[in-house]
CSV table of C-alpha atoms in Angstrom, one decimal:
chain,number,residue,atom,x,y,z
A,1,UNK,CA,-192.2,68.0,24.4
A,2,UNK,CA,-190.2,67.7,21.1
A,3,UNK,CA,-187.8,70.0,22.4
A,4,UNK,CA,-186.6,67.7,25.2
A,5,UNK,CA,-186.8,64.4,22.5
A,6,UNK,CA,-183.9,66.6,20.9
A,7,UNK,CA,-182.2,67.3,23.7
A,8,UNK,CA,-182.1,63.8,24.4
A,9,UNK,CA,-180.8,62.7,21.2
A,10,UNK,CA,-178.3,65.3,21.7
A,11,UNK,CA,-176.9,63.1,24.6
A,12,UNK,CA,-177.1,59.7,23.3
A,13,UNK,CA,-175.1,61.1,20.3
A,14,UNK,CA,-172.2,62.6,22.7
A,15,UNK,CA,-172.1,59.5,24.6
A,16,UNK,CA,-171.6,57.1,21.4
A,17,UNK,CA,-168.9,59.5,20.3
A,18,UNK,CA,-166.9,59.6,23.5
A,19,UNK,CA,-167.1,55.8,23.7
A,20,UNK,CA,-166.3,55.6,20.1
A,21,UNK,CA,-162.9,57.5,21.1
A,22,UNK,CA,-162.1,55.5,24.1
A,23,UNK,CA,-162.1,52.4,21.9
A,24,UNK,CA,-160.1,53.9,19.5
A,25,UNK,CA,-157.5,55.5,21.8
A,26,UNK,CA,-157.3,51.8,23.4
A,27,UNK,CA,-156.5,50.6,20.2
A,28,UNK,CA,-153.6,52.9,19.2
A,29,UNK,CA,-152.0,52.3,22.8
A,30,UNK,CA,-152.1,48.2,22.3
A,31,UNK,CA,-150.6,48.6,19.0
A,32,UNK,CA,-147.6,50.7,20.4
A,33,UNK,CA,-147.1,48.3,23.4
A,34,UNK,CA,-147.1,45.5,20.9
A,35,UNK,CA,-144.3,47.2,18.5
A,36,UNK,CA,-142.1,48.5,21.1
A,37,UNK,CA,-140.1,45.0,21.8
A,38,UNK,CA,-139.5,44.5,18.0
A,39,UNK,CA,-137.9,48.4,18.2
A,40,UNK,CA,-135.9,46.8,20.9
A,41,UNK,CA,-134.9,43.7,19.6
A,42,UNK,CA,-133.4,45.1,16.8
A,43,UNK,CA,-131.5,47.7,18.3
A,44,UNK,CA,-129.5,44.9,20.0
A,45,UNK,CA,-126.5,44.1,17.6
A,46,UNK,CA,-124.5,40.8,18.0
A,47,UNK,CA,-121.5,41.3,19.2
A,48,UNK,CA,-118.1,41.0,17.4
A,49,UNK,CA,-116.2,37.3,18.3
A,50,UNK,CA,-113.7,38.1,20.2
A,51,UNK,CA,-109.9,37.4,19.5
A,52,UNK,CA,-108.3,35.1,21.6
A,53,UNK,CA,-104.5,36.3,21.0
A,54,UNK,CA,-103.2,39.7,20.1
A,55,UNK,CA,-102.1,39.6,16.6
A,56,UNK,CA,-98.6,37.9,15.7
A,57,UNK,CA,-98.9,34.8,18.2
A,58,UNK,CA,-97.5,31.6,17.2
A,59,UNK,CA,-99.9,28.9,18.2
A,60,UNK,CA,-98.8,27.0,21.7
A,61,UNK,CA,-99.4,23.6,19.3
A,62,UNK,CA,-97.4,25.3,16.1
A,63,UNK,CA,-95.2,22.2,15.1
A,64,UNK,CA,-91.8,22.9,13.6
A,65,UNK,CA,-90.1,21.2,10.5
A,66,UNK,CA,-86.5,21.2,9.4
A,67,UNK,CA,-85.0,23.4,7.0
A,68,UNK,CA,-82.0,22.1,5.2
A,69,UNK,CA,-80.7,24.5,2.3
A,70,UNK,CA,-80.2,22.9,-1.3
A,71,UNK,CA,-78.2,25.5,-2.3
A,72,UNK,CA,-75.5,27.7,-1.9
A,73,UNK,CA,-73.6,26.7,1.8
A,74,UNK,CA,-75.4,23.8,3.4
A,75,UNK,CA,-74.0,23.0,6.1
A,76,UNK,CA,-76.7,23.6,8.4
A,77,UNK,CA,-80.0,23.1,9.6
A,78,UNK,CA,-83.1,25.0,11.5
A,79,UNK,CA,-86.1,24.2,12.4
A,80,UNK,CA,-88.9,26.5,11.0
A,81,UNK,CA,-92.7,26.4,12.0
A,82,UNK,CA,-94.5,24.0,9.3
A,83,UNK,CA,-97.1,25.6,6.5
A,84,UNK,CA,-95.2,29.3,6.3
A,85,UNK,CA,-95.3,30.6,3.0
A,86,UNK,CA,-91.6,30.3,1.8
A,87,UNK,CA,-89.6,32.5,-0.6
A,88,UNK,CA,-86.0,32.8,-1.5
A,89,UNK,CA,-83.2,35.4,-3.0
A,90,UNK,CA,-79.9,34.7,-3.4
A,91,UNK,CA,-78.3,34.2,0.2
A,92,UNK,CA,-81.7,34.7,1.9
A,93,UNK,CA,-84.6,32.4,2.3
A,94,UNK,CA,-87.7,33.8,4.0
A,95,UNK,CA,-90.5,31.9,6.0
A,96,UNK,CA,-93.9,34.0,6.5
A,97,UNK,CA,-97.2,33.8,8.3
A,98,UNK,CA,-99.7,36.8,8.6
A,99,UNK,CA,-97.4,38.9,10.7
A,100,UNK,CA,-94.3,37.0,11.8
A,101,UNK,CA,-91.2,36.0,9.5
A,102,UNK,CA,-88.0,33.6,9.8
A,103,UNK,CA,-85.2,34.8,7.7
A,104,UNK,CA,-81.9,33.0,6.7
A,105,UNK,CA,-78.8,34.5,5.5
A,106,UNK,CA,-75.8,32.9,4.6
A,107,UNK,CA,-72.4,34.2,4.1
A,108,UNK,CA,-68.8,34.3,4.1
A,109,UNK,CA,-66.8,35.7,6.5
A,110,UNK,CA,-63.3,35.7,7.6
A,111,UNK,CA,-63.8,36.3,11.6
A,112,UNK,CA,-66.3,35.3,14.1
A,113,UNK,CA,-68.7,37.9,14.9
A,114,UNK,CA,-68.4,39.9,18.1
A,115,UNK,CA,-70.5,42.0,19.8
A,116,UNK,CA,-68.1,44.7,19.1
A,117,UNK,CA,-68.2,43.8,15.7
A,118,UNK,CA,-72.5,43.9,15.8
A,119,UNK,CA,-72.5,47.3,17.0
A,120,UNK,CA,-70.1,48.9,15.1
A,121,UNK,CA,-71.1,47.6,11.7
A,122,UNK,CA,-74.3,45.6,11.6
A,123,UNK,CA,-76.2,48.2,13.7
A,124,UNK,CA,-75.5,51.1,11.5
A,125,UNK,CA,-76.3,49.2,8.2
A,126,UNK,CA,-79.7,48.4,9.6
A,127,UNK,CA,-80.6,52.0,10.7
A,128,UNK,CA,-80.6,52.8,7.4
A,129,UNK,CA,-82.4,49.5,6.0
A,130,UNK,CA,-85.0,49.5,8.3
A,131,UNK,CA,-88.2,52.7,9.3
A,132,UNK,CA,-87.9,54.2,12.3
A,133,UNK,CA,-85.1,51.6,13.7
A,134,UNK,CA,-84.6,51.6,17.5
A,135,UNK,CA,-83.7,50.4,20.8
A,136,UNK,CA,-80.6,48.1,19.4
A,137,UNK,CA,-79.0,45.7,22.2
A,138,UNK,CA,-76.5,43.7,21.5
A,139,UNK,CA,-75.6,40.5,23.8
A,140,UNK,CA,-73.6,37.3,23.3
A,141,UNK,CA,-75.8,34.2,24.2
A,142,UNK,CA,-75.8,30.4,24.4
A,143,UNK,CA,-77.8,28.3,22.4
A,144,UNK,CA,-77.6,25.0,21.1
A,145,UNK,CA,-74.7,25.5,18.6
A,146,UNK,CA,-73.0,27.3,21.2
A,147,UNK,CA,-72.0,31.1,21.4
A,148,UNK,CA,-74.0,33.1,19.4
A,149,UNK,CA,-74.3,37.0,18.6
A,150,UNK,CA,-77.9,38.2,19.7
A,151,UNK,CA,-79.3,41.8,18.5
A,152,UNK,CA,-82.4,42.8,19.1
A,153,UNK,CA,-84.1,45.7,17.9
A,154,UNK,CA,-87.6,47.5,17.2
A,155,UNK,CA,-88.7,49.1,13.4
A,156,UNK,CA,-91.7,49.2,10.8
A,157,UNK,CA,-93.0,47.1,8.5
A,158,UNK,CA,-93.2,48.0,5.1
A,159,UNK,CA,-97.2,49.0,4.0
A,160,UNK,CA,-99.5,46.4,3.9
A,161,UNK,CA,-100.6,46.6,-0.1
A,162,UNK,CA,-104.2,45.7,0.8
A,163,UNK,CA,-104.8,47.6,3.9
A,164,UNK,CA,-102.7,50.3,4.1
A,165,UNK,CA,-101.6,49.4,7.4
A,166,UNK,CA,-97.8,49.5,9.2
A,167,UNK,CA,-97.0,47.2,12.4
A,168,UNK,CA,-94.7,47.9,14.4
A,169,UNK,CA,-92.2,44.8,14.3
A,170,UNK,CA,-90.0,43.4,17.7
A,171,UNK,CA,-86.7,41.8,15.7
A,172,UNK,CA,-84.2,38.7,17.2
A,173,UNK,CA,-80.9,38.3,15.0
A,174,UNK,CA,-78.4,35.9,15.7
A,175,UNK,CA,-75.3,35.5,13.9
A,176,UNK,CA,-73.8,32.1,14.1
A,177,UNK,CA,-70.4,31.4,12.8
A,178,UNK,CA,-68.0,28.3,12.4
A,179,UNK,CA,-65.1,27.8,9.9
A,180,UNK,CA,-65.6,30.7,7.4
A,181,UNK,CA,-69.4,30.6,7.2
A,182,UNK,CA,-71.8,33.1,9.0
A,183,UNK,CA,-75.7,32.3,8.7
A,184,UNK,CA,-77.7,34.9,10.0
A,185,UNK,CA,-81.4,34.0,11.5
A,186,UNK,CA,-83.6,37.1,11.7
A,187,UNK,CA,-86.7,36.5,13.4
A,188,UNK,CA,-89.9,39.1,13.7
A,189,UNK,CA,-93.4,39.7,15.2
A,190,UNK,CA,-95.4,42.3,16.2
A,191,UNK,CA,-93.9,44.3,19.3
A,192,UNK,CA,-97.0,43.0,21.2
A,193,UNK,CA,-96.8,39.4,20.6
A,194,UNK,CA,-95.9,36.7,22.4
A,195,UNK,CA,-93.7,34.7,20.8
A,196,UNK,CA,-90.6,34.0,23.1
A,197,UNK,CA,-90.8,30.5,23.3
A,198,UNK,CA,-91.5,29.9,19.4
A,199,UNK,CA,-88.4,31.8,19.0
A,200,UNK,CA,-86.6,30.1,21.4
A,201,UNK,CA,-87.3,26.8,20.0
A,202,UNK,CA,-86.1,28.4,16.6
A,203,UNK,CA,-83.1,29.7,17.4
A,204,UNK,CA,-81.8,26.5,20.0
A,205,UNK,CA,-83.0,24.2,16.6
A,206,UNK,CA,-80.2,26.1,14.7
A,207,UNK,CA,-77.3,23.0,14.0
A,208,UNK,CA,-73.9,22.4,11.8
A,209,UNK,CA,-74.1,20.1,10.0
């Protein structure tokens, strides 16, 4: 009879083991169910804020101040968008914001100029003044002060210091004239902006004063 008590024994033992390993592979398979949403969670990122303009756009609600020269000829005025950063050289007063710029040069000149005039000397100074310079077209217009000398053109920026980066700039400059005095307003933005009614309300602010 001891040889069946064994036998017996034998098969308890077995029995406890495989339940042993049941429980044990239950176990391991809760734990894994219980880990996987964490795995998931954290493989979704938050996603970048996305810009509302394209870079260079002047705010619909950008107010405008006016710009009256202390120096040199002053017998004008523009309006220039309020807060640009504001330096000065010479002739030539620059307005800046991020991308976009408002430049005003003043100077004398014995004739009006003319579109012929535009082409056949203005262009060619600023091929060599400005990178990769293109797509000149030169137009007379009316604005506010009257006939004006439009030229519009495409070039580079110089390289952002910081980033390393070049845009690539859409340009509006109009030459207006009136008893001996030219003032030239340049104004520039990214090729991609929007920013024909800012310069619009620019370039119809110009005045004589």
């Amino acid at each position: 009879m001891a040889p069946v008590r064994t036998s017996a024994a034998v098969g308890l033992a077995l029995v406890a083991a495989v339940i042993t390993g049941c429980s044990g592979s239950g176990s391991h398979s809760g734990s894994a169910t219980s880990a996987a949403p964490a795995g998931g969670g954290n493989a979704r990122a938050t996603p970048a804020p996305t810009e509302s303009n394209p870079p260079g756009d002047i705010p619909d609600n950008q107010v405008y101040v006016a710009y009256r020269p202390a120096g040199g000829f002053t017998g004008f005025t523009v309006k220039v968008p309020e807060g640009w950063a504001r330096t000065g050289q010479g002739a030539t007063t620059v307005f800046t914001d991020k991308l976009n710029t408002v430049r005003v040069t003043t100077a004398t000149a014995s004739a009006a100029p003319t579109v012929g005039s535009v082409t056949n000397t203005v262009v060619p100074q600023l091929k060599t003044q400005v990178p990769k310079f293109a797509g000149p077209k030169v137009t007379e217009v009316t604005r506010h002060a009257g006939h004006v000398v439009r030229l519009t053109y495409q070039g580079d920026s110089a390289k952002d210091p910081v980033t390393g980066k070049v845009v690539r700039d859409a340009f509006e400059r109009y030459a207006f004239y009136r008893q001996g005095h030219e003032v030239d307003l340049t104004l520039s933005g990214p090729v991609n902006a929007d920013n024909v009614d800012p310069w619009r309300i620019v370039s119809d602010s110009f005045a004589w004063r």
